[in-house]
Amino acid sequence: LPESRAVRMQIKGLPEAAIHRQTQRKQRQPPTGTGTIVFTDVEGSTEKWEVFPTGMARAIALHDKLLRASCHAHYGYEITTEGDAFMLAFYEPEDALSWALEIQRKLLFEVDWPPALLDDEVRDARGTLLFRGLRVRVGMATGALSPFFDDVTKKTMYSGDAYDRARSISDLPSGGQVIMDADTFAAASLQLCNDGSGQTPRLVDEGVFHLVG
């Protein structure tokens, strides 16, 4: 079905506000109201740039292309980037988690990394691939959004509790991990068992952390 027709079928019978929200989501407009903020970062990128400058230029281009294409596919909004770090916003936590699981899977199994980066490939005793290429850390939080228009970037930016929690949480993961707050987990945990890949992500309780900021 054409996307516009599919959207109309999906939202038939919803309240007007919900219809408007779903329309905005499908149009990839900046989320408002409640949503999920995501921060990413490439682990160890500074050291890799020093050792493999040519390979890293190619690797970051592949990384950026994947994250942006997957963000669009999952109805996300790119807030901004800082170096190799991305800041994104999603209307629904399910979209954010689906995006995170997809990019981690593709970074590990599908990206054609430059040969210099493959020297860091890691497998366990059974030969299962654990790390390959760039290792991306992902942190996310869900809650009320406080959007504002930035006169410099000419884009919608965000502040507020969900933004601050996501930024703090993003300091916690190791490369290849996705860490989320309790609100995101409560809303999107079914995605952990059914992300469409045929592979079940491993859920680990990382305990209680005091978030700064």
Short mmCIF file of C-alpha atoms in Angstrom, two decimals, residues 57-184:
data_model
loop_
_atom_site.label_atom_id
_atom_site.label_comp_id
_atom_site.label_asym_id
_atom_site.label_seq_id
_atom_site.Cartn_x
_atom_site.Cartn_y
_atom_site.Cartn_z
CA ALA A 57 37.37 8.38 7.46
CA ARG A 58 35.78 5.58 5.44
CA ALA A 59 34.42 3.86 8.54
CA ILE A 60 32.72 7.00 9.87
CA ALA A 61 31.14 7.63 6.48
CA LEU A 62 29.69 4.09 6.57
CA HIS A 63 28.57 4.58 10.18
CA ASP A 64 26.84 7.88 9.41
CA LYS A 65 25.09 6.50 6.33
CA LEU A 66 23.72 3.51 8.25
CA LEU A 67 22.51 5.51 11.25
CA ARG A 68 20.74 8.07 9.04
CA ALA A 69 19.11 5.53 6.73
CA SER A 70 17.86 3.47 9.66
CA CYS A 71 16.67 6.60 11.49
CA HIS A 72 14.51 7.50 8.49
CA ALA A 73 13.16 3.95 8.24
CA HIS A 74 12.10 4.04 11.90
CA TYR A 75 10.49 7.51 11.73
CA GLY A 76 13.23 9.22 13.71
CA TYR A 77 14.34 12.85 13.68
CA GLU A 78 18.03 13.75 13.62
CA ILE A 79 18.50 16.53 16.15
CA THR A 80 22.19 17.11 15.52
CA THR A 81 25.61 15.48 15.43
CA GLU A 82 28.82 16.22 17.29
CA GLY A 83 31.77 14.48 15.64
CA ASP A 84 30.75 10.82 15.43
CA ALA A 85 27.98 11.22 18.05
CA PHE A 86 24.33 11.38 16.99
CA MET A 87 21.38 12.90 18.87
CA LEU A 88 17.98 11.67 17.71
CA ALA A 89 14.34 11.93 18.72
CA PHE A 90 11.52 9.44 18.16
CA TYR A 91 7.79 9.73 18.72
CA GLU A 92 7.54 6.18 20.04
CA PRO A 93 9.99 4.24 22.25
CA GLU A 94 9.31 1.17 20.10
CA ASP A 95 10.71 3.05 17.09
CA ALA A 96 13.79 4.12 19.05
CA LEU A 97 14.53 0.62 20.29
CA SER A 98 13.89 -0.96 16.87
CA TRP A 99 16.32 1.55 15.40
CA ALA A 100 18.98 0.82 18.03
CA LEU A 101 18.73 -2.96 17.62
CA GLU A 102 18.86 -2.67 13.84
CA ILE A 103 21.95 -0.48 13.74
CA GLN A 104 23.81 -2.64 16.26
CA ARG A 105 23.03 -5.77 14.24
CA LYS A 106 24.08 -4.19 10.94
CA LEU A 107 27.23 -2.63 12.40
CA LEU A 108 28.25 -6.09 13.57
CA PHE A 109 27.24 -8.28 10.64
CA GLU A 110 26.60 -6.24 7.50
CA VAL A 111 28.83 -3.18 7.19
CA ASP A 112 31.84 -3.63 4.89
CA TRP A 113 34.41 -2.12 7.24
CA PRO A 114 37.89 -1.09 6.04
CA PRO A 115 40.37 -3.96 6.56
CA ALA A 116 42.40 -1.99 9.13
CA LEU A 117 39.45 -2.00 11.54
CA LEU A 118 38.88 -5.75 11.25
CA ASP A 119 42.02 -6.46 13.24
CA ASP A 120 39.91 -5.71 16.33
CA GLU A 121 37.37 -8.45 15.53
CA VAL A 122 36.50 -10.44 18.67
CA ARG A 123 34.88 -13.88 18.98
CA ASP A 124 34.09 -15.98 22.02
CA ALA A 125 35.33 -19.52 22.65
CA ARG A 126 32.53 -20.95 20.48
CA GLY A 127 33.41 -18.69 17.56
CA THR A 128 30.42 -16.37 18.00
CA LEU A 129 31.16 -12.90 16.65
CA LEU A 130 31.09 -10.36 19.49
CA PHE A 131 32.74 -7.24 18.06
CA ARG A 132 33.62 -6.14 14.54
CA GLY A 133 34.39 -2.69 13.17
CA LEU A 134 33.17 0.36 15.04
CA ARG A 135 31.55 -0.20 18.43
CA VAL A 136 28.67 2.18 19.05
CA ARG A 137 27.24 3.02 22.46
CA VAL A 138 23.53 3.92 22.62
CA GLY A 139 21.61 5.51 25.50
CA MET A 140 17.95 6.52 25.47
CA ALA A 141 15.22 7.88 27.70
CA THR A 142 11.49 8.50 27.28
CA GLY A 143 9.38 11.31 28.71
CA ALA A 144 8.06 14.82 28.17
CA LEU A 145 9.89 16.71 25.45
CA SER A 146 10.78 20.40 25.50
CA PRO A 147 11.45 21.37 21.88
CA PHE A 148 12.72 24.77 20.79
CA PHE A 149 13.89 26.28 17.52
CA ASP A 150 17.61 26.98 17.29
CA ASP A 151 18.40 30.12 15.28
CA VAL A 152 21.92 28.89 14.50
CA THR A 153 21.18 25.37 13.25
CA LYS A 154 17.69 26.31 11.96
CA LYS A 155 16.42 23.06 13.43
CA THR A 156 14.24 21.93 16.30
CA MET A 157 16.39 21.15 19.35
CA TYR A 158 15.42 19.71 22.73
CA SER A 159 15.91 20.23 26.44
CA GLY A 160 14.13 18.97 29.54
CA ASP A 161 14.03 15.84 31.67
CA ALA A 162 13.99 13.16 28.95
CA TYR A 163 16.84 14.90 27.12
CA ASP A 164 18.93 15.23 30.29
CA ARG A 165 18.33 11.60 31.32
CA ALA A 166 19.22 10.31 27.86
CA ARG A 167 22.44 12.31 27.85
CA SER A 168 23.40 10.97 31.29
CA ILE A 169 22.47 7.39 30.36
CA SER A 170 24.58 7.61 27.19
CA ASP A 171 27.72 7.68 29.35
CA LEU A 172 26.95 4.21 30.74
CA PRO A 173 27.01 1.73 27.80
CA SER A 174 30.04 -0.03 26.44
CA GLY A 175 30.44 -0.31 22.68
CA GLY A 176 27.72 -2.51 21.23
CA GLN A 177 25.37 -1.96 24.17
CA VAL A 178 22.00 -0.20 24.30
CA ILE A 179 20.99 1.18 27.71
CA MET A 180 17.56 2.70 28.33
CA ASP A 181 15.64 4.15 31.24
CA ALA A 182 12.77 2.31 32.95
CA ASP A 183 10.10 4.25 31.03
CA THR A 184 11.55 3.20 27.68
#
